[in-house]
Short mmCIF file of N, CA and C in Angstrom, two decimals:
data_model
loop_
_atom_site.label_atom_id
_atom_site.label_comp_id
_atom_site.label_asym_id
_atom_site.label_seq_id
_atom_site.Cartn_x
_atom_site.Cartn_y
_atom_site.Cartn_z
N GLN A 1 -9.47 -10.39 -74.46
CA GLN A 1 -8.96 -10.70 -73.76
C GLN A 1 -7.03 -10.65 -73.03
N VAL A 2 -6.50 -10.07 -72.58
CA VAL A 2 -5.25 -10.08 -72.66
C VAL A 2 -4.17 -11.62 -72.02
N GLN A 3 -3.31 -12.36 -72.22
CA GLN A 3 -2.18 -12.39 -71.39
C GLN A 3 -0.53 -12.45 -71.62
N LEU A 4 -0.44 -13.02 -70.80
CA LEU A 4 1.29 -13.03 -71.20
C LEU A 4 1.84 -14.40 -70.82
N VAL A 5 2.34 -14.87 -71.76
CA VAL A 5 3.07 -15.66 -71.86
C VAL A 5 4.04 -16.01 -71.85
N GLU A 6 5.28 -16.54 -70.58
CA GLU A 6 6.37 -16.82 -70.76
C GLU A 6 7.15 -17.33 -70.91
N SER A 7 8.40 -17.63 -71.34
CA SER A 7 9.44 -19.04 -71.73
C SER A 7 11.33 -17.92 -71.85
N GLY A 8 11.98 -19.17 -71.45
CA GLY A 8 13.62 -18.55 -71.10
C GLY A 8 13.90 -20.10 -69.82
N GLY A 9 13.04 -20.26 -68.96
CA GLY A 9 13.43 -20.62 -68.03
C GLY A 9 14.14 -22.37 -68.16
N GLY A 10 15.21 -22.47 -66.90
CA GLY A 10 14.90 -24.07 -66.54
C GLY A 10 16.27 -23.67 -65.71
N LEU A 11 17.27 -24.93 -66.16
CA LEU A 11 18.26 -24.91 -65.49
C LEU A 11 19.62 -24.92 -65.71
N VAL A 12 20.24 -24.24 -64.82
CA VAL A 12 21.52 -24.32 -65.16
C VAL A 12 22.27 -23.58 -63.97
N GLN A 13 23.53 -23.80 -63.90
CA GLN A 13 24.43 -23.55 -63.53
C GLN A 13 24.67 -22.38 -62.49
N ALA A 14 25.58 -21.77 -62.21
CA ALA A 14 25.81 -21.01 -61.30
C ALA A 14 27.45 -20.70 -62.41
N GLY A 15 27.42 -19.34 -62.45
CA GLY A 15 28.01 -18.64 -63.08
C GLY A 15 28.08 -18.72 -64.96
N GLY A 16 26.69 -19.23 -64.92
CA GLY A 16 26.11 -19.12 -66.59
C GLY A 16 24.84 -18.52 -66.48
N SER A 17 24.11 -18.54 -67.53
CA SER A 17 23.12 -17.18 -68.36
C SER A 17 21.78 -18.26 -68.77
N LEU A 18 20.55 -17.52 -69.04
CA LEU A 18 19.97 -17.77 -68.90
C LEU A 18 18.59 -16.63 -69.85
N ARG A 19 18.14 -16.35 -70.77
CA ARG A 19 16.97 -15.27 -70.71
C ARG A 19 15.76 -15.67 -71.30
N LEU A 20 14.49 -15.27 -70.30
CA LEU A 20 13.60 -15.14 -70.12
C LEU A 20 13.00 -13.78 -71.13
N SER A 21 11.74 -14.70 -71.81
CA SER A 21 10.62 -13.54 -72.59
C SER A 21 9.54 -13.94 -71.68
N CYS A 22 9.09 -12.68 -71.92
CA CYS A 22 6.56 -12.20 -71.78
C CYS A 22 6.75 -12.07 -73.39
N ALA A 23 5.18 -12.27 -73.25
CA ALA A 23 5.24 -11.85 -74.30
C ALA A 23 3.14 -11.52 -74.19
N ALA A 24 3.12 -10.39 -74.89
CA ALA A 24 1.66 -9.62 -74.10
C ALA A 24 0.73 -10.37 -75.67
N SER A 25 -0.25 -10.55 -74.92
CA SER A 25 -1.06 -11.63 -76.86
C SER A 25 -2.62 -10.32 -76.44
N GLY A 26 -3.62 -9.59 -77.88
CA GLY A 26 -4.16 -9.27 -77.39
C GLY A 26 -4.54 -7.95 -78.44
N THR A 27 -5.92 -8.15 -78.54
CA THR A 27 -5.73 -6.52 -78.70
C THR A 27 -5.57 -5.49 -78.51
N ILE A 28 -4.10 -4.18 -77.76
CA ILE A 28 -3.21 -3.86 -77.35
C ILE A 28 -2.36 -2.23 -77.34
N PHE A 29 -2.65 -1.23 -76.81
CA PHE A 29 -2.94 -0.33 -77.58
C PHE A 29 -1.48 0.12 -76.83
N ARG A 30 -1.18 0.67 -75.39
CA ARG A 30 -0.36 0.97 -75.24
C ARG A 30 -0.14 0.02 -73.74
N ILE A 31 1.20 -0.21 -72.94
CA ILE A 31 1.55 -1.07 -72.17
C ILE A 31 2.51 0.75 -71.28
N ASP A 32 2.26 0.51 -69.59
CA ASP A 32 3.05 1.58 -69.19
C ASP A 32 4.72 0.77 -68.77
N ALA A 33 4.09 -0.59 -68.65
CA ALA A 33 5.28 -0.70 -67.95
C ALA A 33 5.23 -2.53 -68.41
N MET A 34 6.53 -3.06 -68.13
CA MET A 34 6.31 -4.35 -68.50
C MET A 34 8.16 -4.78 -67.39
N GLY A 35 7.91 -6.01 -66.76
CA GLY A 35 8.96 -5.87 -65.36
C GLY A 35 8.17 -7.35 -65.41
N TRP A 36 9.63 -8.00 -64.28
CA TRP A 36 10.10 -9.26 -63.77
C TRP A 36 10.43 -9.15 -62.19
N TYR A 37 9.42 -10.10 -61.96
CA TYR A 37 9.66 -10.55 -60.66
C TYR A 37 9.60 -11.90 -60.33
N ARG A 38 10.21 -11.81 -58.48
CA ARG A 38 10.81 -13.12 -57.75
C ARG A 38 9.82 -13.70 -57.28
N GLN A 39 9.83 -14.85 -56.77
CA GLN A 39 9.30 -15.51 -55.44
C GLN A 39 10.08 -16.85 -55.19
N ALA A 40 11.24 -17.08 -54.73
CA ALA A 40 11.75 -18.10 -53.90
C ALA A 40 11.04 -18.63 -53.36
N PRO A 41 10.89 -20.37 -52.55
CA PRO A 41 10.33 -21.17 -51.77
C PRO A 41 10.23 -19.27 -49.71
N GLY A 42 9.05 -20.16 -49.54
CA GLY A 42 9.24 -19.44 -48.03
C GLY A 42 9.23 -18.04 -48.27
N LYS A 43 9.40 -17.19 -49.63
CA LYS A 43 9.86 -15.53 -49.25
C LYS A 43 8.84 -15.12 -50.07
N GLN A 44 8.90 -13.59 -49.64
CA GLN A 44 7.68 -13.43 -50.59
C GLN A 44 8.41 -12.78 -52.06
N ARG A 45 7.91 -12.54 -52.94
CA ARG A 45 7.79 -11.35 -54.10
C ARG A 45 8.30 -10.70 -54.21
N GLU A 46 9.23 -10.25 -55.25
CA GLU A 46 10.17 -9.38 -55.57
C GLU A 46 10.26 -8.94 -56.66
N LEU A 47 10.96 -7.66 -56.57
CA LEU A 47 10.43 -6.69 -58.15
C LEU A 47 12.19 -7.39 -58.56
N VAL A 48 12.02 -7.78 -59.76
CA VAL A 48 14.08 -8.33 -60.17
C VAL A 48 14.14 -6.70 -61.40
N ALA A 49 12.98 -6.40 -62.09
CA ALA A 49 13.70 -5.20 -62.74
C ALA A 49 12.41 -4.58 -63.69
N ALA A 50 12.14 -3.70 -64.00
CA ALA A 50 10.88 -3.20 -64.72
C ALA A 50 12.02 -1.94 -65.29
N VAL A 51 10.51 -2.39 -66.63
CA VAL A 51 11.47 -1.18 -68.13
C VAL A 51 9.63 -0.55 -68.11
N THR A 52 10.35 0.77 -68.46
CA THR A 52 9.06 2.01 -68.89
C THR A 52 8.85 2.06 -70.37
N GLY A 53 7.85 1.92 -70.96
CA GLY A 53 7.43 2.63 -72.30
C GLY A 53 9.11 3.07 -73.35
N GLY A 54 9.13 4.77 -72.21
CA GLY A 54 9.84 4.68 -72.95
C GLY A 54 11.37 4.86 -73.02
N GLY A 55 11.48 3.07 -72.22
CA GLY A 55 12.55 2.97 -71.61
C GLY A 55 12.98 3.32 -70.18
N SER A 56 12.77 3.49 -69.42
CA SER A 56 13.09 3.97 -67.68
C SER A 56 13.27 2.69 -68.01
N THR A 57 13.88 2.00 -66.85
CA THR A 57 14.28 0.91 -66.42
C THR A 57 15.44 1.57 -64.73
N ASN A 58 14.84 -0.17 -64.49
CA ASN A 58 14.99 -0.31 -62.49
C ASN A 58 15.38 -1.84 -61.93
N TYR A 59 15.86 -1.44 -61.60
CA TYR A 59 16.18 -3.18 -61.28
C TYR A 59 17.07 -3.48 -59.55
N ALA A 60 16.26 -4.55 -59.05
CA ALA A 60 17.07 -4.17 -57.67
C ALA A 60 18.29 -4.78 -57.22
N ASP A 61 19.05 -3.88 -55.99
CA ASP A 61 20.08 -3.95 -56.20
C ASP A 61 21.15 -5.73 -56.13
N SER A 62 20.04 -6.04 -56.35
CA SER A 62 21.12 -7.82 -56.01
C SER A 62 20.94 -8.22 -57.71
N VAL A 63 20.57 -7.53 -58.33
CA VAL A 63 20.72 -8.54 -59.37
C VAL A 63 21.53 -6.89 -60.81
N LYS A 64 21.52 -5.89 -60.46
CA LYS A 64 22.47 -4.75 -60.99
C LYS A 64 23.82 -5.47 -60.96
N GLY A 65 24.34 -4.85 -62.54
CA GLY A 65 25.50 -5.53 -63.71
C GLY A 65 25.28 -6.17 -64.12
N ARG A 66 24.39 -7.74 -63.33
CA ARG A 66 24.17 -9.02 -64.08
C ARG A 66 23.04 -9.56 -64.60
N PHE A 67 21.79 -8.14 -64.37
CA PHE A 67 20.77 -8.62 -65.37
C PHE A 67 20.64 -7.91 -66.62
N THR A 68 19.58 -7.75 -67.14
CA THR A 68 19.30 -6.31 -67.51
C THR A 68 18.25 -6.72 -68.73
N ILE A 69 16.79 -5.78 -68.18
CA ILE A 69 15.88 -6.02 -68.87
C ILE A 69 15.53 -4.91 -69.95
N SER A 70 14.94 -6.15 -70.93
CA SER A 70 14.34 -5.24 -72.61
C SER A 70 13.28 -5.11 -72.64
N ARG A 71 12.87 -4.00 -73.50
CA ARG A 71 11.37 -4.29 -74.62
C ARG A 71 11.80 -3.99 -75.62
N ASP A 72 10.62 -4.69 -76.40
CA ASP A 72 10.02 -4.44 -77.72
C ASP A 72 8.93 -3.91 -77.72
N ASN A 73 8.67 -2.87 -77.79
CA ASN A 73 7.00 -2.10 -77.77
C ASN A 73 6.51 -2.35 -79.28
N ALA A 74 6.89 -2.78 -79.74
CA ALA A 74 6.46 -2.96 -81.41
C ALA A 74 5.35 -4.50 -81.11
N LYS A 75 6.51 -5.68 -80.26
CA LYS A 75 5.92 -6.81 -79.87
C LYS A 75 5.22 -6.84 -78.63
N ASN A 76 5.25 -6.37 -77.81
CA ASN A 76 4.40 -6.13 -76.54
C ASN A 76 4.99 -7.22 -75.76
N THR A 77 5.93 -7.65 -75.90
CA THR A 77 7.88 -7.80 -75.45
C THR A 77 8.67 -7.59 -74.92
N VAL A 78 8.87 -8.50 -72.58
CA VAL A 78 10.41 -7.88 -72.61
C VAL A 78 10.96 -8.81 -72.42
N TYR A 79 12.23 -8.25 -71.84
CA TYR A 79 13.10 -10.06 -72.34
C TYR A 79 13.72 -9.64 -70.55
N LEU A 80 14.24 -10.89 -70.24
CA LEU A 80 15.05 -10.41 -69.51
C LEU A 80 16.86 -11.29 -69.42
N GLN A 81 17.94 -10.77 -69.43
CA GLN A 81 19.05 -11.69 -69.77
C GLN A 81 19.75 -11.74 -68.53
N MET A 82 19.77 -12.44 -68.37
CA MET A 82 20.45 -12.94 -66.65
C MET A 82 21.84 -13.94 -66.66
N ASN A 83 23.22 -13.07 -66.09
CA ASN A 83 24.06 -13.45 -66.63
C ASN A 83 24.67 -13.82 -65.49
N SER A 84 25.89 -14.52 -64.82
CA SER A 84 26.11 -14.45 -63.93
C SER A 84 25.77 -15.71 -62.63
N LEU A 85 24.82 -16.24 -62.44
CA LEU A 85 23.61 -16.57 -62.14
C LEU A 85 24.01 -17.23 -61.15
N LYS A 86 23.64 -16.83 -60.19
CA LYS A 86 24.13 -17.18 -58.47
C LYS A 86 22.48 -18.54 -57.82
N PRO A 87 23.09 -19.22 -57.47
CA PRO A 87 21.74 -20.31 -56.26
C PRO A 87 21.36 -19.23 -56.03
N GLU A 88 21.79 -18.29 -55.61
CA GLU A 88 20.25 -17.26 -55.02
C GLU A 88 19.43 -17.07 -55.23
N ASP A 89 19.20 -16.89 -56.91
CA ASP A 89 19.03 -16.60 -58.09
C ASP A 89 17.35 -17.52 -58.53
N THR A 90 17.50 -18.53 -57.77
CA THR A 90 17.10 -19.11 -57.87
C THR A 90 15.14 -19.39 -57.70
N ALA A 91 14.38 -19.51 -58.76
CA ALA A 91 13.08 -18.58 -57.84
C ALA A 91 11.83 -18.40 -59.36
N VAL A 92 10.46 -18.90 -59.00
CA VAL A 92 9.77 -18.91 -60.44
C VAL A 92 9.51 -16.71 -60.24
N TYR A 93 9.94 -17.37 -61.34
CA TYR A 93 9.76 -15.50 -61.88
C TYR A 93 8.23 -15.39 -62.83
N TYR A 94 8.19 -14.06 -62.42
CA TYR A 94 6.31 -13.91 -63.16
C TYR A 94 7.19 -11.97 -63.78
N CYS A 95 6.45 -12.71 -64.82
CA CYS A 95 6.11 -11.38 -66.02
C CYS A 95 5.02 -10.26 -65.58
N ASN A 96 5.06 -9.00 -65.44
CA ASN A 96 4.03 -8.70 -64.91
C ASN A 96 3.66 -7.38 -66.12
N ALA A 97 2.72 -6.60 -66.02
CA ALA A 97 2.51 -6.17 -67.22
C ALA A 97 0.93 -4.74 -67.23
N LEU A 98 1.65 -3.41 -66.35
CA LEU A 98 1.30 -1.86 -65.55
C LEU A 98 0.25 -1.45 -66.37
N GLY A 99 -1.12 -1.30 -66.56
CA GLY A 99 -1.25 -0.57 -67.66
C GLY A 99 -1.47 -0.99 -68.50
N VAL A 100 -2.36 -1.67 -68.67
CA VAL A 100 -2.24 -2.53 -70.22
C VAL A 100 -3.31 -1.82 -70.56
N VAL A 101 -3.91 -0.89 -72.00
CA VAL A 101 -4.54 -0.11 -72.40
C VAL A 101 -5.42 -1.22 -73.52
N THR A 102 -6.19 -1.56 -73.78
CA THR A 102 -6.77 -1.89 -74.66
C THR A 102 -8.01 -1.45 -74.88
N ALA A 103 -9.38 -2.04 -76.26
CA ALA A 103 -10.06 -1.05 -76.57
C ALA A 103 -11.20 -0.95 -75.64
N PHE A 104 -11.28 -2.10 -74.05
CA PHE A 104 -12.31 -2.18 -73.23
C PHE A 104 -12.37 -1.58 -71.53
N ARG A 105 -10.12 -1.66 -72.02
CA ARG A 105 -9.71 -1.26 -70.21
C ARG A 105 -8.40 -1.30 -70.09
N LYS A 106 -8.32 -0.44 -69.13
CA LYS A 106 -7.09 -0.21 -68.53
C LYS A 106 -6.56 -1.24 -67.64
N ALA A 107 -5.26 -2.05 -67.48
CA ALA A 107 -5.58 -3.69 -66.75
C ALA A 107 -4.08 -3.30 -66.31
N ASP A 108 -3.76 -4.37 -64.72
CA ASP A 108 -3.25 -5.43 -64.73
C ASP A 108 -2.88 -6.24 -65.02
N TYR A 109 -1.49 -7.47 -65.74
CA TYR A 109 -1.74 -8.86 -65.45
C TYR A 109 -0.16 -9.30 -64.96
N TRP A 110 -0.83 -10.38 -65.10
CA TRP A 110 0.97 -10.94 -64.42
C TRP A 110 0.93 -12.63 -65.30
N GLY A 111 1.91 -13.25 -65.74
CA GLY A 111 2.05 -14.71 -66.52
C GLY A 111 1.80 -15.88 -65.46
N GLN A 112 2.43 -16.59 -66.09
CA GLN A 112 1.56 -17.57 -65.33
C GLN A 112 2.94 -17.91 -63.94
N GLY A 113 4.59 -17.00 -64.57
CA GLY A 113 5.45 -17.96 -63.50
C GLY A 113 5.66 -19.15 -64.77
N THR A 114 7.76 -19.27 -64.34
CA THR A 114 9.09 -19.76 -64.98
C THR A 114 9.67 -20.45 -64.55
N GLN A 115 9.98 -21.18 -63.71
CA GLN A 115 11.26 -21.46 -63.05
C GLN A 115 12.44 -22.25 -63.13
N VAL A 116 13.38 -21.35 -62.38
CA VAL A 116 14.61 -21.06 -62.37
C VAL A 116 15.17 -21.76 -61.86
N THR A 117 16.18 -22.06 -62.27
CA THR A 117 16.97 -22.75 -60.62
C THR A 117 18.18 -22.77 -60.94
N VAL A 118 19.06 -22.46 -60.37
CA VAL A 118 21.31 -21.60 -59.72
C VAL A 118 21.27 -23.28 -59.75
N SER A 119 22.10 -24.13 -60.75
CA SER A 119 22.59 -25.52 -59.25
C SER A 119 23.82 -24.58 -58.62
N SER A 120 25.41 -25.10 -57.73
CA SER A 120 26.31 -25.02 -56.93
C SER A 120 27.52 -25.41 -57.61
#
């Protein structure tokens, strides 16, 4: 059974920083890609950043230069360092793992979400 456990959300003032973490638990052989999505009230869930097992990254235009995604393959953990936060970054942030290979299957998983609130 694979689970994604997120941590690091909270309340911060505009201009501040937060670091999100997401650890995938279970007997995992490989994860193709890990990333972060966010969903603000009344809006669709959107990709924030993603990283492949080889280290290739992809960012939403709105966070380029402010957010940095990184990954520890040995720990099956992905991080999102968020700097220069803006009120419009306020959302529930969800961790995503694509192509998780275990002894029984290959599947995609989502975390439960962590709230990030940026006050002006």
